[in-house]
Amino acid sequence: MTKIVLSLSLVALLAGCSSSGTWGWYVIDPTTKSGWINITFLVSGMWNTILISVIAAAISIVVGLIVALPGQSSKRGWRIVNRVYVELVRSIPLLPMLFWVFYGLPIIFKSMGMNVPIDPFWGAIITLAISDSAFTAEIYRSGIQSIARGQREAAQTVGLNYFQTMRYVIMPQAIRRILPPLANQFIYIVKMSAFASVIGMQELTRRANELVVTEYRPLEIYSLLIVEYLILVLIISAGVRWLERRMGSDERQ
Amino acid sequence: MAQAAIELVNVNKWFGDFHVLKDISLTVGTGEKVVICGPSGSGKSTVVRCINRLEEHQNGTINLDGVELTNDPKSIASIQGEVGMVFQQFNLFPHLSVLDNLMLGPMKARGLSRSAAEEKARFYLERVRIPDQADKKPAQLSGGQQQRVAIARSLCMEPKVLLFDEPTSALDPEMISEVLDVMVELAHEGMTMVVVTHEMGFAHKVADKMIFMDEGEIVEHGTPEQFFASPKTERCRTFLSQILKH
């Protein structure tokens, strides 16, 4: 169904390509040589958008778990560490954090005598991963908390230590409730990755901006940009739904 | 007399301002069966949960086989798996098969090989009379069967002491006896048991010592004979008349 709607809207958009008037679809008309070159230029940003999103999500999944676990501790100090991280990171808007990481962090490294250049690629990934990890940690927290306390107690009475309890008892049950919202969170990362364009990362949005500057056709180019994100996100949400169905059927048996 | 399996001396515990355990002293000899009863909120479950460190006591001492329970991680590690526990709500691991429920502790905590753990698991499933349910998930079993699996799971760790926290309270009436039968067998085989229960028939049959608790205190203790025949306190008399009325 989504595929049909998608291809129809694409056709509708492209249908105006050759018409005159206020529209100037010629900039991305695949039937002309220059239009085709423009399209390939725009779409080639896709690879970087996917790459930084996937790497950032992978880091966020690990960091989120590391942040979430102390939140479950019986020791108050550990819980405070978790709260401070989550509240702090969650309240920093992505764009300022991106500037801070890209322009600020290298200065901190330099003052510590280390020469760690941060390029747009890693600057974007670090920012997205940190920013997302606070949300990931909260997803883990709710998933782990949804497992009854008796499970942890039973694990303790058969001699399992903390990590064995997490690994063999809590996480296998919690993962069914964690995975779907985690996958959903990936959609946010993909969309937020557009901010990476402002530090010069050659991804979808940056490519569109650059083409707009030379072609002066913002309406058509940004329309195509939106469609590009739409396609990406629809593919991911189809994946999320598949995952939810799978997890759901596991739960029932 | 041999060293006591469990020894509580003047144990006190508070939940916030609420004084749940007041100067609890109690000795359980090896092989002894102790039944604790009392109205809800009397602290009987908390006593049992302190013995296997699911709860911490604030003062007094608890010794298991002469080893004092402290916050020292070594002390906690030394009792884990030594003190088995059967819960009111069974607390089986729902994502694992019955067999895997039984094998998890022996394999991960005791380091047994898979085949040794499986052999042990099948042995104890036979003991609780449900060998044919080994590959099912807990949710596919009846309550009585689940509780017997939980008992088998505890036995797989070959604990020195087995604690029961109202093991039949969550069961339908017709399933209570199948669980109690298994517990009586265990008692006859010499297992050291501390059982929180209102099943007075069971208590009569197996208890060496009865404990009656109310409002965080041990109000009365004695042999089942004197306990049932001539309770000393009014509170205990009232309680017994209430639960034995039916």
PDB file of C-alpha atoms in Angstrom, chain B residues 25-172:
ATOM      1  CA  SER B  25      15.657 -14.589  67.618  1.00  0.00           C
ATOM      2  CA  LEU B  26      15.314 -18.016  66.125  1.00  0.00           C
ATOM      3  CA  THR B  27      17.428 -21.125  65.767  1.00  0.00           C
ATOM      4  CA  VAL B  28      16.886 -23.783  63.134  1.00  0.00           C
ATOM      5  CA  GLY B  29      18.940 -26.934  63.528  1.00  0.00           C
ATOM      6  CA  THR B  30      20.170 -28.947  60.558  1.00  0.00           C
ATOM      7  CA  GLY B  31      17.323 -31.106  59.309  1.00  0.00           C
ATOM      8  CA  GLU B  32      14.778 -29.226  61.356  1.00  0.00           C
ATOM      9  CA  LYS B  33      11.447 -28.051  59.937  1.00  0.00           C
ATOM     10  CA  VAL B  34      10.099 -24.760  61.184  1.00  0.00           C
ATOM     11  CA  VAL B  35       6.679 -23.442  60.242  1.00  0.00           C
ATOM     12  CA  ILE B  36       5.971 -19.745  60.644  1.00  0.00           C
ATOM     13  CA  CYS B  37       2.412 -18.496  60.696  1.00  0.00           C
ATOM     14  CA  GLY B  38       0.675 -15.300  61.604  1.00  0.00           C
ATOM     15  CA  PRO B  39      -1.663 -12.668  60.208  1.00  0.00           C
ATOM     16  CA  SER B  40      -0.684 -10.799  57.053  1.00  0.00           C
ATOM     17  CA  GLY B  41       1.719  -7.957  57.694  1.00  0.00           C
ATOM     18  CA  SER B  42       3.157  -9.717  60.728  1.00  0.00           C
ATOM     19  CA  GLY B  43       6.639  -9.847  59.189  1.00  0.00           C
ATOM     20  CA  LYS B  44       6.783 -13.594  58.554  1.00  0.00           C
ATOM     21  CA  SER B  45       7.745 -13.248  54.889  1.00  0.00           C
ATOM     22  CA  THR B  46      10.312 -10.623  55.806  1.00  0.00           C
ATOM     23  CA  VAL B  47      12.027 -13.034  58.199  1.00  0.00           C
ATOM     24  CA  VAL B  48      12.394 -15.568  55.422  1.00  0.00           C
ATOM     25  CA  ARG B  49      13.546 -12.925  52.933  1.00  0.00           C
ATOM     26  CA  CYS B  50      16.209 -11.743  55.375  1.00  0.00           C
ATOM     27  CA  ILE B  51      17.561 -15.270  55.708  1.00  0.00           C
ATOM     28  CA  ASN B  52      18.408 -15.452  52.011  1.00  0.00           C
ATOM     29  CA  ARG B  53      19.361 -11.790  51.776  1.00  0.00           C
ATOM     30  CA  LEU B  54      16.536 -10.633  49.532  1.00  0.00           C
ATOM     31  CA  GLU B  55      16.096  -8.071  52.308  1.00  0.00           C
ATOM     32  CA  GLU B  56      18.746  -6.583  54.557  1.00  0.00           C
ATOM     33  CA  HIS B  57      18.288  -6.457  58.301  1.00  0.00           C
ATOM     34  CA  GLN B  58      19.468  -3.348  60.106  1.00  0.00           C
ATOM     35  CA  ASN B  59      20.746  -4.824  63.338  1.00  0.00           C
ATOM     36  CA  GLY B  60      21.188  -8.123  65.052  1.00  0.00           C
ATOM     37  CA  THR B  61      22.969 -11.058  63.458  1.00  0.00           C
ATOM     38  CA  ILE B  62      21.959 -13.800  61.072  1.00  0.00           C
ATOM     39  CA  ASN B  63      24.258 -16.822  60.817  1.00  0.00           C
ATOM     40  CA  LEU B  64      23.985 -19.501  58.188  1.00  0.00           C
ATOM     41  CA  ASP B  65      26.025 -22.572  59.021  1.00  0.00           C
ATOM     42  CA  GLY B  66      28.094 -20.376  61.317  1.00  0.00           C
ATOM     43  CA  VAL B  67      28.785 -17.738  58.647  1.00  0.00           C
ATOM     44  CA  GLU B  68      27.424 -14.309  59.422  1.00  0.00           C
ATOM     45  CA  LEU B  69      25.435 -12.486  56.746  1.00  0.00           C
ATOM     46  CA  THR B  70      26.940  -9.062  56.144  1.00  0.00           C
ATOM     47  CA  ASN B  71      27.082  -6.581  53.332  1.00  0.00           C
ATOM     48  CA  ASP B  72      30.406  -8.079  52.302  1.00  0.00           C
ATOM     49  CA  PRO B  73      29.903  -9.302  48.729  1.00  0.00           C
ATOM     50  CA  LYS B  74      31.788 -12.490  49.650  1.00  0.00           C
ATOM     51  CA  SER B  75      29.240 -13.213  52.346  1.00  0.00           C
ATOM     52  CA  ILE B  76      26.391 -12.687  49.902  1.00  0.00           C
ATOM     53  CA  ALA B  77      28.071 -14.818  47.252  1.00  0.00           C
ATOM     54  CA  SER B  78      28.677 -17.615  49.744  1.00  0.00           C
ATOM     55  CA  ILE B  79      24.974 -17.995  50.539  1.00  0.00           C
ATOM     56  CA  GLN B  80      23.662 -17.657  47.018  1.00  0.00           C
ATOM     57  CA  GLY B  81      22.433 -20.988  45.898  1.00  0.00           C
ATOM     58  CA  GLU B  82      22.983 -22.439  49.387  1.00  0.00           C
ATOM     59  CA  VAL B  83      19.620 -21.167  50.525  1.00  0.00           C
ATOM     60  CA  GLY B  84      16.824 -22.194  48.177  1.00  0.00           C
ATOM     61  CA  MET B  85      13.602 -20.280  48.019  1.00  0.00           C
ATOM     62  CA  VAL B  86      10.129 -21.130  46.800  1.00  0.00           C
ATOM     63  CA  PHE B  87       7.968 -18.087  46.201  1.00  0.00           C
ATOM     64  CA  GLN B  88       4.255 -17.556  46.474  1.00  0.00           C
ATOM     65  CA  GLN B  89       4.147 -16.455  42.809  1.00  0.00           C
ATOM     66  CA  PHE B  90       6.490 -19.274  41.643  1.00  0.00           C
ATOM     67  CA  ASN B  91       8.708 -16.762  39.773  1.00  0.00           C
ATOM     68  CA  LEU B  92       9.660 -19.223  37.081  1.00  0.00           C
ATOM     69  CA  PHE B  93      11.535 -17.737  34.140  1.00  0.00           C
ATOM     70  CA  PRO B  94       8.773 -17.485  31.515  1.00  0.00           C
ATOM     71  CA  HIS B  95      11.108 -17.279  28.498  1.00  0.00           C
ATOM     72  CA  LEU B  96      12.820 -20.577  29.315  1.00  0.00           C
ATOM     73  CA  SER B  97      11.549 -24.141  29.097  1.00  0.00           C
ATOM     74  CA  VAL B  98      10.994 -26.050  32.319  1.00  0.00           C
ATOM     75  CA  LEU B  99      14.265 -27.878  31.793  1.00  0.00           C
ATOM     76  CA  ASP B 100      16.186 -24.644  31.153  1.00  0.00           C
ATOM     77  CA  ASN B 101      14.642 -23.102  34.264  1.00  0.00           C
ATOM     78  CA  LEU B 102      16.165 -25.927  36.239  1.00  0.00           C
ATOM     79  CA  MET B 103      19.529 -25.906  34.471  1.00  0.00           C
ATOM     80  CA  LEU B 104      20.270 -22.185  34.595  1.00  0.00           C
ATOM     81  CA  GLY B 105      21.508 -22.005  38.178  1.00  0.00           C
ATOM     82  CA  PRO B 106      23.607 -25.188  38.135  1.00  0.00           C
ATOM     83  CA  MET B 107      25.242 -24.204  34.822  1.00  0.00           C
ATOM     84  CA  LYS B 108      25.867 -20.510  35.417  1.00  0.00           C
ATOM     85  CA  ALA B 109      26.338 -20.321  39.170  1.00  0.00           C
ATOM     86  CA  ARG B 110      27.836 -23.770  39.798  1.00  0.00           C
ATOM     87  CA  GLY B 111      29.649 -24.163  36.507  1.00  0.00           C
ATOM     88  CA  LEU B 112      28.170 -27.583  35.728  1.00  0.00           C
ATOM     89  CA  SER B 113      28.340 -28.883  32.176  1.00  0.00           C
ATOM     90  CA  ARG B 114      25.141 -28.910  30.164  1.00  0.00           C
ATOM     91  CA  SER B 115      24.819 -32.683  30.327  1.00  0.00           C
ATOM     92  CA  ALA B 116      25.441 -32.834  34.077  1.00  0.00           C
ATOM     93  CA  ALA B 117      22.944 -30.028  34.652  1.00  0.00           C
ATOM     94  CA  GLU B 118      20.366 -31.741  32.470  1.00  0.00           C
ATOM     95  CA  GLU B 119      20.806 -35.035  34.269  1.00  0.00           C
ATOM     96  CA  LYS B 120      20.279 -33.265  37.584  1.00  0.00           C
ATOM     97  CA  ALA B 121      17.285 -31.357  36.259  1.00  0.00           C
ATOM     98  CA  ARG B 122      15.584 -34.513  34.986  1.00  0.00           C
ATOM     99  CA  PHE B 123      16.296 -36.250  38.264  1.00  0.00           C
ATOM    100  CA  TYR B 124      14.543 -33.534  40.283  1.00  0.00           C
ATOM    101  CA  LEU B 125      11.673 -33.231  37.806  1.00  0.00           C
ATOM    102  CA  GLU B 126      11.107 -36.930  38.423  1.00  0.00           C
ATOM    103  CA  ARG B 127      11.143 -36.244  42.160  1.00  0.00           C
ATOM    104  CA  VAL B 128       8.369 -33.661  41.851  1.00  0.00           C
ATOM    105  CA  ARG B 129       6.566 -36.046  39.487  1.00  0.00           C
ATOM    106  CA  ILE B 130       6.438 -34.027  36.289  1.00  0.00           C
ATOM    107  CA  PRO B 131       9.221 -35.504  34.122  1.00  0.00           C
ATOM    108  CA  ASP B 132       7.029 -35.304  31.011  1.00  0.00           C
ATOM    109  CA  GLN B 133       6.709 -31.497  31.164  1.00  0.00           C
ATOM    110  CA  ALA B 134      10.418 -30.815  30.711  1.00  0.00           C
ATOM    111  CA  ASP B 135      10.194 -29.126  27.326  1.00  0.00           C
ATOM    112  CA  LYS B 136       7.144 -26.970  27.976  1.00  0.00           C
ATOM    113  CA  LYS B 137       7.151 -23.312  28.867  1.00  0.00           C
ATOM    114  CA  PRO B 138       6.016 -22.473  32.423  1.00  0.00           C
ATOM    115  CA  ALA B 139       2.873 -20.740  31.118  1.00  0.00           C
ATOM    116  CA  GLN B 140       1.679 -24.055  29.667  1.00  0.00           C
ATOM    117  CA  LEU B 141       1.591 -25.682  33.107  1.00  0.00           C
ATOM    118  CA  SER B 142      -1.024 -25.516  35.845  1.00  0.00           C
ATOM    119  CA  GLY B 143      -0.280 -23.546  38.998  1.00  0.00           C
ATOM    120  CA  GLY B 144       0.436 -26.668  40.995  1.00  0.00           C
ATOM    121  CA  GLN B 145       2.807 -27.940  38.324  1.00  0.00           C
ATOM    122  CA  GLN B 146       4.551 -24.566  38.153  1.00  0.00           C
ATOM    123  CA  GLN B 147       5.124 -24.557  41.876  1.00  0.00           C
ATOM    124  CA  ARG B 148       6.529 -28.073  41.726  1.00  0.00           C
ATOM    125  CA  VAL B 149       8.887 -26.941  38.959  1.00  0.00           C
ATOM    126  CA  ALA B 150       9.920 -24.068  41.231  1.00  0.00           C
ATOM    127  CA  ILE B 151      10.658 -26.543  44.017  1.00  0.00           C
ATOM    128  CA  ALA B 152      12.672 -28.688  41.612  1.00  0.00           C
ATOM    129  CA  ARG B 153      14.550 -25.587  40.473  1.00  0.00           C
ATOM    130  CA  SER B 154      15.573 -24.900  44.062  1.00  0.00           C
ATOM    131  CA  LEU B 155      16.562 -28.520  44.624  1.00  0.00           C
ATOM    132  CA  CYS B 156      18.837 -28.485  41.572  1.00  0.00           C
ATOM    133  CA  MET B 157      21.107 -26.110  43.491  1.00  0.00           C
ATOM    134  CA  GLU B 158      21.269 -28.723  46.270  1.00  0.00           C
ATOM    135  CA  PRO B 159      20.727 -26.110  48.936  1.00  0.00           C
ATOM    136  CA  LYS B 160      21.478 -26.605  52.600  1.00  0.00           C
ATOM    137  CA  VAL B 161      18.256 -24.903  53.537  1.00  0.00           C
ATOM    138  CA  LEU B 162      14.975 -24.520  51.674  1.00  0.00           C
ATOM    139  CA  LEU B 163      12.717 -21.561  52.404  1.00  0.00           C
ATOM    140  CA  PHE B 164       9.046 -21.463  51.417  1.00  0.00           C
ATOM    141  CA  ASP B 165       7.172 -18.183  51.339  1.00  0.00           C
ATOM    142  CA  GLU B 166       3.471 -19.067  51.294  1.00  0.00           C
ATOM    143  CA  PRO B 167       4.007 -21.682  48.567  1.00  0.00           C
ATOM    144  CA  THR B 168       0.347 -22.629  48.240  1.00  0.00           C
ATOM    145  CA  SER B 169      -1.348 -19.247  48.697  1.00  0.00           C
ATOM    146  CA  ALA B 170      -1.564 -18.501  44.988  1.00  0.00           C
ATOM    147  CA  LEU B 171      -2.870 -21.943  44.061  1.00  0.00           C
ATOM    148  CA  ASP B 172      -6.345 -23.145  43.304  1.00  0.00           C
TER     149      ASP B 172
END
